Amino acid sequence: MSLPYFKQFDWEAEIVTVKSVYSDLVKDSLLIKSIPEDIKVHNVKALSKKWTSRFGLGSIALRSLWFYFTYVRKLLSSQHYDLIYFSTTQYPVCILGLYCKKRFKVPYVIDIQDPWHTDYYNNKPKSERPPKYWFSYRLNKLLEPIALKSVDGLVSVNQAYINELKDRYFQIKDVPAVTIPFSSSLIDFEIAKLNSSNFNSYYNKNDKIKIAYIGAVGTIMKESIIKLLNAFKILINTSDLFKEKIEVYFLGTSYAPNGAGIPSVTPIANELGIGEYVIEVTERLTYYNAIHHILNSDALFIVGSDDSNYIGSKVYNYLMANKQIYSLLHHKSPAIQILRNYDLAVINDLNSSQETINSSFGKFISGLTSDDQINNPPRYDALMMTKDQCALFDKVLSI
């Protein structure tokens, strides 16, 4: 999202990325339309997952690491760059920052969008841990200090992540750091609108009010899903309005490749006896298809995990769409503070009693039939966030 705006703040960017053919994730061909034509894109190879999966190696970061190393080394040997900015959740690639800094004297900044090494899952049952957790936990514990102890600047969506890293590594306690929330881009919304005919819609063609949650639902969200569906059940049993005029969608709920996703919402709904009222699609939506569904919804859900640091990047696109939102988040989630700035959000937290959640959800549903117009100008647009990024880059170079 920052790429169209870097030049306004006297920065020119080049991208180094893995060729899409090496990834088995859902591809979004429209993403290239958001990249200005004058920005150079360098594509690197990766080991084929077809072969590495035989040895249990699927990570795109690990499969591409050697190719990143050789390509970036060649780039830095042939021309001058002022700074390297790692903006990815494929964190193993970030260890190249140390090499580039020592070999070519180029400082580097890491964008911490999610925790890299974390003990969060250690106390979780094995069934609730990510695949290959034993390996990834130990690998992250090994690689994170290699990249972080010498980093020249930090960007994060959450100040708590920065605080944790500075507490963990005394070497970086004084490096420049800034909290920059996820943002939303009007450019992306225009791309989604212009290409709306290319998207498969998961919404039924009828006049019902469509409320959607768009994004993955992991086991860490089970508590919020159960409480939300219990609130559904109360309305289904007491309100003809809900049964006759409301449709509830959970879209893109699994990270698994298309066709391999396991439903995580409908089993809970079925157990509660309300499965017929809940529509779940496990297949991942492309980024622009997600925006398309956000724009074509009547209202939106945001549910969180039991992790107090969870924000959810979808919040910002939700707000940009100017839709009414019902949120159920950890009471310490930074997302609650963000949503409080918007009149269109009904906010509840996981500490609330089921009765309180039922009541607030009932009021939210009733409000959907109101003719009142709500308009909140977006506060987290990509231009403002890019300005803060570039200010950090300038500070790193001034040291």
mmCIF file of C-alpha atoms in Angstrom:
data_model
loop_
_atom_site.group_PDB
_atom_site.id
_atom_site.type_symbol
_atom_site.label_atom_id
_atom_site.label_comp_id
_atom_site.label_asym_id
_atom_site.label_seq_id
_atom_site.Cartn_x
_atom_site.Cartn_y
_atom_site.Cartn_z
ATOM 1 C CA MET A 1 0.000 0.000 0.000
ATOM 2 C CA SER A 2 2.941 2.326 0.585
ATOM 3 C CA LEU A 3 4.424 1.931 -2.887
ATOM 4 C CA PRO A 4 2.355 4.636 -4.633
ATOM 5 C CA TYR A 5 3.364 7.209 -2.007
ATOM 6 C CA PHE A 6 7.076 6.730 -1.285
ATOM 7 C CA LYS A 7 8.151 9.315 -3.850
ATOM 8 C CA GLN A 8 6.073 11.993 -2.138
ATOM 9 C CA PHE A 9 8.466 11.648 0.799
ATOM 10 C CA ASP A 10 11.672 11.517 -1.287
ATOM 11 C CA TRP A 11 12.120 7.739 -1.281
ATOM 12 C CA GLU A 12 12.420 5.489 -4.321
ATOM 13 C CA ALA A 13 11.593 1.828 -3.796
ATOM 14 C CA GLU A 14 12.537 -1.389 -5.534
ATOM 15 C CA ILE A 15 10.944 -4.731 -4.666
ATOM 16 C CA VAL A 16 12.604 -8.113 -4.313
ATOM 17 C CA THR A 17 10.058 -10.911 -4.161
ATOM 18 C CA VAL A 18 9.640 -14.597 -4.926
ATOM 19 C CA LYS A 19 8.155 -15.509 -8.296
ATOM 20 C CA SER A 20 4.515 -16.390 -7.734
ATOM 21 C CA VAL A 21 4.911 -19.747 -9.464
ATOM 22 C CA TYR A 22 6.793 -21.028 -6.395
ATOM 23 C CA SER A 23 3.936 -20.307 -3.993
ATOM 24 C CA ASP A 24 0.918 -22.550 -3.503
ATOM 25 C CA LEU A 25 -1.096 -19.783 -1.829
ATOM 26 C CA VAL A 26 -4.123 -18.237 -3.492
ATOM 27 C CA LYS A 27 -2.865 -15.875 -6.209
ATOM 28 C CA ASP A 28 -4.306 -12.420 -6.803
ATOM 29 C CA SER A 29 -3.423 -11.233 -10.290
ATOM 30 C CA LEU A 30 -4.819 -7.774 -9.516
ATOM 31 C CA LEU A 31 -2.111 -6.998 -6.960
ATOM 32 C CA ILE A 32 0.230 -5.944 -9.723
ATOM 33 C CA LYS A 33 -2.201 -3.123 -10.585
ATOM 34 C CA SER A 34 -1.507 -1.470 -7.224
ATOM 35 C CA ILE A 35 2.230 -1.202 -7.956
ATOM 36 C CA PRO A 36 3.241 1.988 -9.818
ATOM 37 C CA GLU A 37 4.683 1.198 -13.235
ATOM 38 C CA ASP A 38 7.959 2.995 -12.497
ATOM 39 C CA ILE A 39 8.828 0.737 -9.542
ATOM 40 C CA LYS A 40 11.305 -1.973 -10.418
ATOM 41 C CA VAL A 41 10.344 -5.484 -9.309
ATOM 42 C CA HIS A 42 13.063 -8.126 -8.926
ATOM 43 C CA ASN A 43 11.863 -11.742 -8.907
ATOM 44 C CA VAL A 44 13.832 -14.535 -7.257
ATOM 45 C CA LYS A 45 13.452 -18.276 -7.490
ATOM 46 C CA ALA A 46 12.736 -20.833 -4.792
ATOM 47 C CA LEU A 47 13.114 -24.541 -4.399
ATOM 48 C CA SER A 48 10.070 -26.374 -5.708
ATOM 49 C CA LYS A 49 7.698 -27.463 -2.961
ATOM 50 C CA LYS A 50 7.012 -30.539 -5.053
ATOM 51 C CA TRP A 51 10.455 -31.803 -4.024
ATOM 52 C CA THR A 52 11.039 -30.158 -0.650
ATOM 53 C CA SER A 53 7.717 -31.371 0.766
ATOM 54 C CA ARG A 54 9.139 -34.883 0.668
ATOM 55 C CA PHE A 55 11.436 -33.745 3.451
ATOM 56 C CA GLY A 56 8.719 -31.849 5.302
ATOM 57 C CA LEU A 57 9.931 -28.434 4.070
ATOM 58 C CA GLY A 58 7.137 -26.224 2.782
ATOM 59 C CA SER A 59 8.033 -22.721 4.019
ATOM 60 C CA ILE A 60 8.410 -20.305 1.103
ATOM 61 C CA ALA A 61 10.892 -18.307 3.204
ATOM 62 C CA LEU A 62 13.225 -21.263 3.672
ATOM 63 C CA ARG A 63 12.806 -22.490 0.103
ATOM 64 C CA SER A 64 13.752 -19.072 -1.280
ATOM 65 C CA LEU A 65 16.392 -17.974 1.253
ATOM 66 C CA TRP A 66 19.456 -18.998 -0.783
ATOM 67 C CA PHE A 67 18.055 -17.361 -3.910
ATOM 68 C CA TYR A 68 17.350 -14.152 -2.004
ATOM 69 C CA PHE A 69 20.899 -14.200 -0.698
ATOM 70 C CA THR A 70 22.558 -14.602 -4.087
ATOM 71 C CA TYR A 71 20.282 -12.108 -5.844
ATOM 72 C CA VAL A 72 20.475 -9.376 -3.196
ATOM 73 C CA ARG A 73 24.244 -9.792 -2.922
ATOM 74 C CA LYS A 74 24.484 -9.185 -6.676
ATOM 75 C CA LEU A 75 22.204 -6.143 -6.441
ATOM 76 C CA LEU A 76 24.151 -4.545 -3.622
ATOM 77 C CA SER A 77 27.455 -5.251 -5.385
ATOM 78 C CA SER A 78 26.350 -3.463 -8.535
ATOM 79 C CA GLN A 79 24.549 -0.362 -7.237
ATOM 80 C CA HIS A 80 23.991 1.773 -4.174
ATOM 81 C CA TYR A 81 21.022 1.424 -1.845
ATOM 82 C CA ASP A 82 20.450 3.496 1.282
ATOM 83 C CA LEU A 83 18.279 1.085 3.248
ATOM 84 C CA ILE A 84 16.702 -2.370 3.205
ATOM 85 C CA TYR A 85 13.127 -2.648 4.446
ATOM 86 C CA PHE A 86 11.817 -6.098 5.333
ATOM 87 C CA SER A 87 8.031 -6.015 5.225
ATOM 88 C CA THR A 88 6.903 -9.628 5.367
ATOM 89 C CA THR A 89 5.670 -12.242 7.787
ATOM 90 C CA GLN A 90 8.065 -14.752 6.190
ATOM 91 C CA TYR A 91 10.565 -13.739 8.826
ATOM 92 C CA PRO A 92 13.494 -16.125 8.123
ATOM 93 C CA VAL A 93 14.349 -13.933 5.128
ATOM 94 C CA CYS A 94 15.146 -11.109 7.574
ATOM 95 C CA ILE A 95 18.376 -12.771 8.675
ATOM 96 C CA LEU A 96 19.867 -11.489 5.407
ATOM 97 C CA GLY A 97 19.787 -8.020 6.941
ATOM 98 C CA LEU A 98 22.768 -8.828 9.139
ATOM 99 C CA TYR A 99 24.836 -10.011 6.167
ATOM 100 C CA CYS A 100 23.933 -6.957 4.068
ATOM 101 C CA LYS A 101 24.786 -4.609 6.919
ATOM 102 C CA LYS A 102 28.189 -6.188 7.580
ATOM 103 C CA ARG A 103 29.167 -6.759 3.941
ATOM 104 C CA PHE A 104 27.742 -3.636 2.283
ATOM 105 C CA LYS A 105 27.199 -1.216 5.198
ATOM 106 C CA VAL A 106 23.500 -0.908 4.370
ATOM 107 C CA PRO A 107 21.184 -0.426 7.396
ATOM 108 C CA TYR A 108 17.969 -2.409 7.607
ATOM 109 C CA VAL A 109 14.515 -2.029 9.119
ATOM 110 C CA ILE A 110 12.136 -4.859 9.992
ATOM 111 C CA ASP A 111 8.363 -4.512 10.002
ATOM 112 C CA ILE A 112 6.959 -6.726 12.779
ATOM 113 C CA GLN A 113 3.385 -7.375 11.675
ATOM 114 C CA ASP A 114 2.976 -10.427 13.918
ATOM 115 C CA PRO A 115 5.204 -11.921 16.617
ATOM 116 C CA TRP A 116 8.144 -13.842 15.178
ATOM 117 C CA HIS A 117 9.315 -15.995 18.086
ATOM 118 C CA THR A 118 6.572 -16.402 20.673
ATOM 119 C CA ASP A 119 5.683 -18.686 23.572
ATOM 120 C CA TYR A 120 1.971 -18.103 22.978
ATOM 121 C CA TYR A 121 1.222 -21.684 21.883
ATOM 122 C CA ASN A 122 3.375 -23.428 24.494
ATOM 123 C CA ASN A 123 0.482 -23.777 26.912
ATOM 124 C CA LYS A 124 -2.014 -24.725 24.212
ATOM 125 C CA PRO A 125 -3.066 -28.326 23.563
ATOM 126 C CA LYS A 126 -1.236 -29.929 20.654
ATOM 127 C CA SER A 127 -4.474 -29.938 18.667
ATOM 128 C CA GLU A 128 -4.540 -26.122 18.800
ATOM 129 C CA ARG A 129 -0.942 -25.552 17.750
ATOM 130 C CA PRO A 130 0.055 -24.700 14.171
ATOM 131 C CA PRO A 131 1.344 -27.490 11.942
ATOM 132 C CA LYS A 132 4.997 -28.443 12.577
ATOM 133 C CA TYR A 133 5.019 -26.278 15.684
ATOM 134 C CA TRP A 134 7.933 -28.178 17.285
ATOM 135 C CA PHE A 135 10.177 -27.313 14.335
ATOM 136 C CA SER A 136 8.979 -23.748 13.709
ATOM 137 C CA TYR A 137 9.205 -22.798 17.397
ATOM 138 C CA ARG A 138 12.857 -23.839 17.593
ATOM 139 C CA LEU A 139 13.728 -22.344 14.206
ATOM 140 C CA ASN A 140 12.187 -18.991 15.144
ATOM 141 C CA LYS A 141 13.996 -19.013 18.474
ATOM 142 C CA LEU A 142 17.267 -19.529 16.593
ATOM 143 C CA LEU A 143 16.764 -17.036 13.760
ATOM 144 C CA GLU A 144 15.048 -14.107 15.474
ATOM 145 C CA PRO A 145 18.123 -12.948 17.460
ATOM 146 C CA ILE A 146 20.306 -13.166 14.346
ATOM 147 C CA ALA A 147 18.103 -10.594 12.625
ATOM 148 C CA LEU A 148 16.985 -8.503 15.590
ATOM 149 C CA LYS A 149 20.182 -7.902 17.531
ATOM 150 C CA SER A 150 21.636 -5.799 14.700
ATOM 151 C CA VAL A 151 18.493 -4.202 13.279
ATOM 152 C CA ASP A 152 18.633 -0.432 12.710
ATOM 153 C CA GLY A 153 14.938 0.312 13.015
ATOM 154 C CA LEU A 154 11.631 -1.304 13.870
ATOM 155 C CA VAL A 155 8.127 -0.802 12.566
ATOM 156 C CA SER A 156 5.187 -2.586 14.132
ATOM 157 C CA VAL A 157 1.418 -2.491 14.156
ATOM 158 C CA ASN A 158 1.483 -2.876 17.921
ATOM 159 C CA GLN A 159 3.673 -1.083 20.462
ATOM 160 C CA ALA A 160 3.594 -4.206 22.632
ATOM 161 C CA TYR A 161 5.577 -6.094 19.976
ATOM 162 C CA ILE A 162 8.273 -3.399 19.957
ATOM 163 C CA ASN A 163 8.434 -3.329 23.751
ATOM 164 C CA GLU A 164 8.811 -7.100 23.905
ATOM 165 C CA LEU A 165 11.666 -7.141 21.396
ATOM 166 C CA LYS A 166 13.526 -4.294 23.088
ATOM 167 C CA ASP A 167 13.183 -6.084 26.424
ATOM 168 C CA ARG A 168 14.442 -9.310 24.875
ATOM 169 C CA TYR A 169 17.457 -7.773 23.105
ATOM 170 C CA PHE A 170 19.310 -5.037 24.993
ATOM 171 C CA GLN A 171 21.332 -4.281 21.851
ATOM 172 C CA ILE A 172 18.344 -2.552 20.237
ATOM 173 C CA LYS A 173 16.828 -0.699 23.177
ATOM 174 C CA ASP A 174 17.760 2.658 21.604
ATOM 175 C CA VAL A 175 17.123 1.956 17.904
ATOM 176 C CA PRO A 176 14.422 4.083 16.237
ATOM 177 C CA ALA A 177 11.019 2.427 16.336
ATOM 178 C CA VAL A 178 7.512 3.448 15.418
ATOM 179 C CA THR A 179 4.053 1.975 15.767
ATOM 180 C CA ILE A 180 2.208 2.200 12.472
ATOM 181 C CA PRO A 181 -1.177 0.501 12.291
ATOM 182 C CA PHE A 182 -2.263 -1.502 9.310
ATOM 183 C CA SER A 183 -3.997 0.767 6.845
ATOM 184 C CA SER A 184 -6.424 0.719 3.977
ATOM 185 C CA SER A 185 -6.047 2.080 0.476
ATOM 186 C CA LEU A 186 -8.591 3.937 -1.609
ATOM 187 C CA ILE A 187 -6.590 2.763 -4.620
ATOM 188 C CA ASP A 188 -7.262 -0.853 -3.658
ATOM 189 C CA PHE A 189 -10.967 -0.160 -3.230
ATOM 190 C CA GLU A 190 -11.100 1.386 -6.697
ATOM 191 C CA ILE A 191 -9.298 -1.623 -8.196
ATOM 192 C CA ALA A 192 -11.818 -3.952 -6.529
ATOM 193 C CA LYS A 193 -14.763 -1.907 -7.835
ATOM 194 C CA LEU A 194 -13.409 -1.736 -11.389
ATOM 195 C CA ASN A 195 -12.903 -5.509 -11.462
ATOM 196 C CA SER A 196 -16.048 -6.570 -9.620
ATOM 197 C CA SER A 197 -17.273 -8.610 -12.594
ATOM 198 C CA ASN A 198 -14.224 -10.888 -12.256
ATOM 199 C CA PHE A 199 -15.112 -12.103 -8.761
ATOM 200 C CA ASN A 200 -17.209 -15.084 -7.802
ATOM 201 C CA SER A 201 -19.721 -13.915 -5.227
ATOM 202 C CA TYR A 202 -20.457 -16.193 -2.287
ATOM 203 C CA TYR A 203 -23.527 -14.178 -1.336
ATOM 204 C CA ASN A 204 -26.933 -15.593 -2.168
ATOM 205 C CA LYS A 205 -28.923 -13.520 -4.637
ATOM 206 C CA ASN A 206 -31.806 -12.335 -2.521
ATOM 207 C CA ASP A 207 -32.943 -9.282 -0.577
ATOM 208 C CA LYS A 208 -31.735 -10.472 2.826
ATOM 209 C CA ILE A 209 -29.378 -8.398 4.945
ATOM 210 C CA LYS A 210 -25.916 -9.926 4.627
ATOM 211 C CA ILE A 211 -23.535 -9.816 7.607
ATOM 212 C CA ALA A 212 -20.049 -11.146 6.909
ATOM 213 C CA TYR A 213 -16.845 -12.094 8.645
ATOM 214 C CA ILE A 214 -14.024 -12.297 6.106
ATOM 215 C CA GLY A 215 -10.782 -13.989 7.091
ATOM 216 C CA ALA A 216 -9.237 -16.977 8.795
ATOM 217 C CA VAL A 217 -10.813 -18.503 11.905
ATOM 218 C CA GLY A 218 -8.301 -20.436 13.960
ATOM 219 C CA THR A 219 -8.733 -22.391 17.171
ATOM 220 C CA ILE A 220 -7.553 -19.292 19.037
ATOM 221 C CA MET A 221 -10.857 -17.662 18.040
ATOM 222 C CA LYS A 222 -13.039 -20.503 19.267
ATOM 223 C CA GLU A 223 -14.197 -18.686 22.403
ATOM 224 C CA SER A 224 -15.370 -15.607 20.503
ATOM 225 C CA ILE A 225 -17.064 -17.705 17.822
ATOM 226 C CA ILE A 226 -18.970 -19.714 20.435
ATOM 227 C CA LYS A 227 -20.154 -16.575 22.222
ATOM 228 C CA LEU A 228 -21.147 -14.921 18.965
ATOM 229 C CA LEU A 229 -23.073 -17.974 17.736
ATOM 230 C CA ASN A 230 -24.846 -18.250 21.071
ATOM 231 C CA ALA A 231 -26.029 -14.683 20.535
ATOM 232 C CA PHE A 232 -27.219 -15.759 17.056
ATOM 233 C CA LYS A 233 -29.148 -18.600 18.613
ATOM 234 C CA ILE A 234 -31.016 -16.322 21.006
ATOM 235 C CA LEU A 235 -32.156 -14.127 18.116
ATOM 236 C CA ILE A 236 -33.058 -17.069 15.920
ATOM 237 C CA ASN A 237 -35.280 -18.411 18.683
ATOM 238 C CA THR A 238 -36.877 -15.061 19.524
ATOM 239 C CA SER A 239 -36.844 -12.929 16.379
ATOM 240 C CA ASP A 240 -38.605 -13.561 13.098
ATOM 241 C CA LEU A 241 -36.612 -10.607 11.731
ATOM 242 C CA PHE A 242 -33.365 -12.536 12.133
ATOM 243 C CA LYS A 243 -34.691 -15.762 10.629
ATOM 244 C CA GLU A 244 -36.407 -14.155 7.682
ATOM 245 C CA LYS A 245 -34.242 -11.162 6.773
ATOM 246 C CA ILE A 246 -30.665 -11.875 7.936
ATOM 247 C CA GLU A 247 -27.929 -14.046 6.404
ATOM 248 C CA VAL A 248 -24.632 -14.683 8.190
ATOM 249 C CA TYR A 249 -21.437 -15.487 6.274
ATOM 250 C CA PHE A 250 -17.963 -16.584 7.344
ATOM 251 C CA LEU A 251 -15.738 -16.402 4.265
ATOM 252 C CA GLY A 252 -12.160 -17.544 3.711
ATOM 253 C CA THR A 253 -11.909 -19.222 7.097
ATOM 254 C CA SER A 254 -9.028 -21.634 6.405
ATOM 255 C CA TYR A 255 -5.363 -21.110 5.544
ATOM 256 C CA ALA A 256 -5.282 -24.519 3.833
ATOM 257 C CA PRO A 257 -5.051 -24.744 0.031
ATOM 258 C CA ASN A 258 -8.393 -24.559 -1.714
ATOM 259 C CA GLY A 259 -10.275 -27.809 -1.412
ATOM 260 C CA ALA A 260 -8.400 -28.854 1.720
ATOM 261 C CA GLY A 261 -9.899 -26.444 4.241
ATOM 262 C CA ILE A 262 -11.721 -27.839 7.264
ATOM 263 C CA PRO A 263 -14.777 -25.866 8.458
ATOM 264 C CA SER A 264 -14.287 -24.260 11.859
ATOM 265 C CA VAL A 265 -17.531 -22.311 12.297
ATOM 266 C CA THR A 266 -20.314 -24.541 10.970
ATOM 267 C CA PRO A 267 -19.445 -27.465 13.305
ATOM 268 C CA ILE A 268 -20.039 -25.139 16.269
ATOM 269 C CA ALA A 269 -23.225 -23.820 14.659
ATOM 270 C CA ASN A 270 -24.443 -27.365 14.041
ATOM 271 C CA GLU A 271 -23.784 -28.308 17.654
ATOM 272 C CA LEU A 272 -25.870 -25.331 18.747
ATOM 273 C CA GLY A 273 -28.655 -26.339 16.351
ATOM 274 C CA ILE A 274 -28.357 -23.270 14.106
ATOM 275 C CA GLY A 275 -26.251 -24.669 11.267
ATOM 276 C CA GLU A 276 -28.833 -23.839 8.618
ATOM 277 C CA TYR A 277 -28.447 -20.137 9.384
ATOM 278 C CA VAL A 278 -24.639 -19.984 9.083
ATOM 279 C CA ILE A 279 -22.854 -20.058 5.730
ATOM 280 C CA GLU A 280 -19.130 -20.870 5.844
ATOM 281 C CA VAL A 281 -16.679 -20.895 2.941
ATOM 282 C CA THR A 282 -13.252 -22.252 3.861
ATOM 283 C CA GLU A 283 -11.504 -21.319 0.577
ATOM 284 C CA ARG A 284 -9.241 -18.308 0.873
ATOM 285 C CA LEU A 285 -10.449 -15.167 -0.854
ATOM 286 C CA THR A 286 -7.947 -13.154 -2.801
ATOM 287 C CA TYR A 287 -7.245 -9.721 -1.362
ATOM 288 C CA TYR A 288 -9.414 -7.878 -3.862
ATOM 289 C CA ASN A 289 -12.195 -10.443 -3.717
ATOM 290 C CA ALA A 290 -12.234 -9.903 0.040
ATOM 291 C CA ILE A 291 -12.642 -6.155 -0.526
ATOM 292 C CA HIS A 292 -15.379 -6.908 -3.061
ATOM 293 C CA HIS A 293 -17.306 -8.928 -0.468
ATOM 294 C CA ILE A 294 -16.745 -6.269 2.193
ATOM 295 C CA LEU A 295 -18.199 -3.634 -0.134
ATOM 296 C CA ASN A 296 -21.187 -5.820 -1.018
ATOM 297 C CA SER A 297 -22.041 -6.755 2.542
ATOM 298 C CA ASP A 298 -24.603 -4.874 4.601
ATOM 299 C CA ALA A 299 -22.668 -5.216 7.860
ATOM 300 C CA LEU A 300 -19.546 -6.913 9.185
ATOM 301 C CA PHE A 301 -18.255 -8.975 12.104
ATOM 302 C CA ILE A 302 -14.821 -8.761 13.653
ATOM 303 C CA VAL A 303 -13.999 -11.485 16.170
ATOM 304 C CA GLY A 304 -10.698 -11.837 17.975
ATOM 305 C CA SER A 305 -8.570 -14.370 19.766
ATOM 306 C CA ASP A 306 -7.661 -14.794 23.397
ATOM 307 C CA ASP A 307 -4.404 -12.972 22.572
ATOM 308 C CA SER A 308 -4.557 -9.436 23.975
ATOM 309 C CA ASN A 309 -2.295 -8.153 21.167
ATOM 310 C CA TYR A 310 -4.563 -9.302 18.341
ATOM 311 C CA ILE A 311 -5.736 -6.477 16.082
ATOM 312 C CA GLY A 312 -6.705 -7.978 12.733
ATOM 313 C CA SER A 313 -5.715 -6.145 9.566
ATOM 314 C CA LYS A 314 -9.252 -6.566 8.238
ATOM 315 C CA VAL A 315 -10.425 -3.871 10.676
ATOM 316 C CA TYR A 316 -9.003 -1.129 8.471
ATOM 317 C CA ASN A 317 -10.703 -2.308 5.276
ATOM 318 C CA TYR A 318 -13.906 -2.730 7.253
ATOM 319 C CA LEU A 319 -13.713 0.897 8.354
ATOM 320 C CA MET A 320 -12.788 2.172 4.899
ATOM 321 C CA ALA A 321 -15.962 0.528 3.581
ATOM 322 C CA ASN A 322 -18.037 2.559 6.053
ATOM 323 C CA LYS A 323 -20.118 -0.450 7.121
ATOM 324 C CA GLN A 324 -21.700 -1.128 10.479
ATOM 325 C CA ILE A 325 -19.524 -3.465 12.540
ATOM 326 C CA TYR A 326 -20.098 -5.784 15.464
ATOM 327 C CA SER A 327 -16.840 -6.602 17.278
ATOM 328 C CA LEU A 328 -16.051 -9.203 19.916
ATOM 329 C CA LEU A 329 -12.414 -8.920 20.970
ATOM 330 C CA HIS A 330 -10.074 -9.403 23.905
ATOM 331 C CA HIS A 331 -10.663 -6.489 26.272
ATOM 332 C CA LYS A 332 -7.030 -5.366 25.877
ATOM 333 C CA SER A 333 -6.935 -5.617 22.097
ATOM 334 C CA PRO A 334 -5.649 -2.391 20.475
ATOM 335 C CA ALA A 335 -8.411 -2.828 17.907
ATOM 336 C CA ILE A 336 -10.977 -1.789 20.517
ATOM 337 C CA GLN A 337 -9.342 1.624 20.837
ATOM 338 C CA ILE A 338 -9.390 1.991 17.058
ATOM 339 C CA LEU A 339 -13.056 1.033 16.787
ATOM 340 C CA ARG A 340 -14.056 3.457 19.528
ATOM 341 C CA ASN A 341 -13.313 6.308 17.133
ATOM 342 C CA TYR A 342 -16.160 5.167 14.871
ATOM 343 C CA ASP A 343 -19.865 5.593 15.446
ATOM 344 C CA LEU A 344 -20.573 2.628 13.185
ATOM 345 C CA ALA A 345 -18.996 0.051 15.534
ATOM 346 C CA VAL A 346 -20.756 -1.882 18.270
ATOM 347 C CA ILE A 347 -18.004 -3.030 20.626
ATOM 348 C CA ASN A 348 -17.997 -5.906 23.068
ATOM 349 C CA ASP A 349 -15.232 -7.928 24.678
ATOM 350 C CA LEU A 350 -14.634 -11.523 25.654
ATOM 351 C CA ASN A 351 -14.834 -10.699 29.360
ATOM 352 C CA SER A 352 -18.473 -9.721 28.956
ATOM 353 C CA SER A 353 -21.163 -12.113 30.120
ATOM 354 C CA GLN A 354 -23.124 -14.030 27.527
ATOM 355 C CA GLU A 355 -26.201 -12.026 28.514
ATOM 356 C CA THR A 356 -24.385 -8.755 27.781
ATOM 357 C CA ILE A 357 -23.185 -10.043 24.425
ATOM 358 C CA ASN A 358 -26.693 -11.239 23.567
ATOM 359 C CA SER A 359 -28.113 -7.809 24.375
ATOM 360 C CA SER A 360 -25.547 -5.789 22.415
ATOM 361 C CA PHE A 361 -25.799 -8.130 19.455
ATOM 362 C CA GLY A 362 -29.585 -7.803 19.472
ATOM 363 C CA LYS A 363 -29.273 -4.009 19.370
ATOM 364 C CA PHE A 364 -26.756 -4.285 16.534
ATOM 365 C CA ILE A 365 -29.157 -6.395 14.474
ATOM 366 C CA SER A 366 -32.023 -4.013 15.165
ATOM 367 C CA GLY A 367 -29.852 -1.124 14.022
ATOM 368 C CA LEU A 368 -29.335 -2.739 10.613
ATOM 369 C CA THR A 369 -32.944 -2.037 9.703
ATOM 370 C CA SER A 370 -32.591 1.648 10.579
ATOM 371 C CA ASP A 371 -32.479 4.302 7.867
ATOM 372 C CA ASP A 372 -29.964 6.405 9.819
ATOM 373 C CA GLN A 373 -26.906 7.302 7.751
ATOM 374 C CA ILE A 374 -23.492 6.904 9.353
ATOM 375 C CA ASN A 375 -20.407 8.348 7.730
ATOM 376 C CA ASN A 376 -16.966 8.166 9.315
ATOM 377 C CA PRO A 377 -14.035 9.455 7.256
ATOM 378 C CA PRO A 378 -11.152 6.956 7.185
ATOM 379 C CA ARG A 379 -8.287 7.766 9.542
ATOM 380 C CA TYR A 380 -5.901 4.983 8.628
ATOM 381 C CA ASP A 381 -5.307 5.538 4.949
ATOM 382 C CA ALA A 382 -2.101 4.348 3.310
ATOM 383 C CA LEU A 383 -0.763 7.844 2.573
ATOM 384 C CA MET A 384 -0.609 8.799 6.258
ATOM 385 C CA MET A 385 0.998 5.493 7.183
ATOM 386 C CA THR A 386 3.625 5.877 4.448
ATOM 387 C CA LYS A 387 4.557 9.303 5.806
ATOM 388 C CA ASP A 388 5.333 7.715 9.185
ATOM 389 C CA GLN A 389 7.335 4.919 7.544
ATOM 390 C CA CYS A 390 9.500 7.375 5.639
ATOM 391 C CA ALA A 391 10.026 9.493 8.739
ATOM 392 C CA LEU A 392 11.497 6.406 10.433
ATOM 393 C CA PHE A 393 13.701 5.676 7.404
ATOM 394 C CA ASP A 394 15.028 9.236 7.538
ATOM 395 C CA LYS A 395 15.759 8.884 11.229
ATOM 396 C CA VAL A 396 17.669 5.629 10.697
ATOM 397 C CA LEU A 397 19.869 7.283 8.065
ATOM 398 C CA SER A 398 20.540 10.301 10.260
ATOM 399 C CA ILE A 399 22.134 8.227 13.019
#
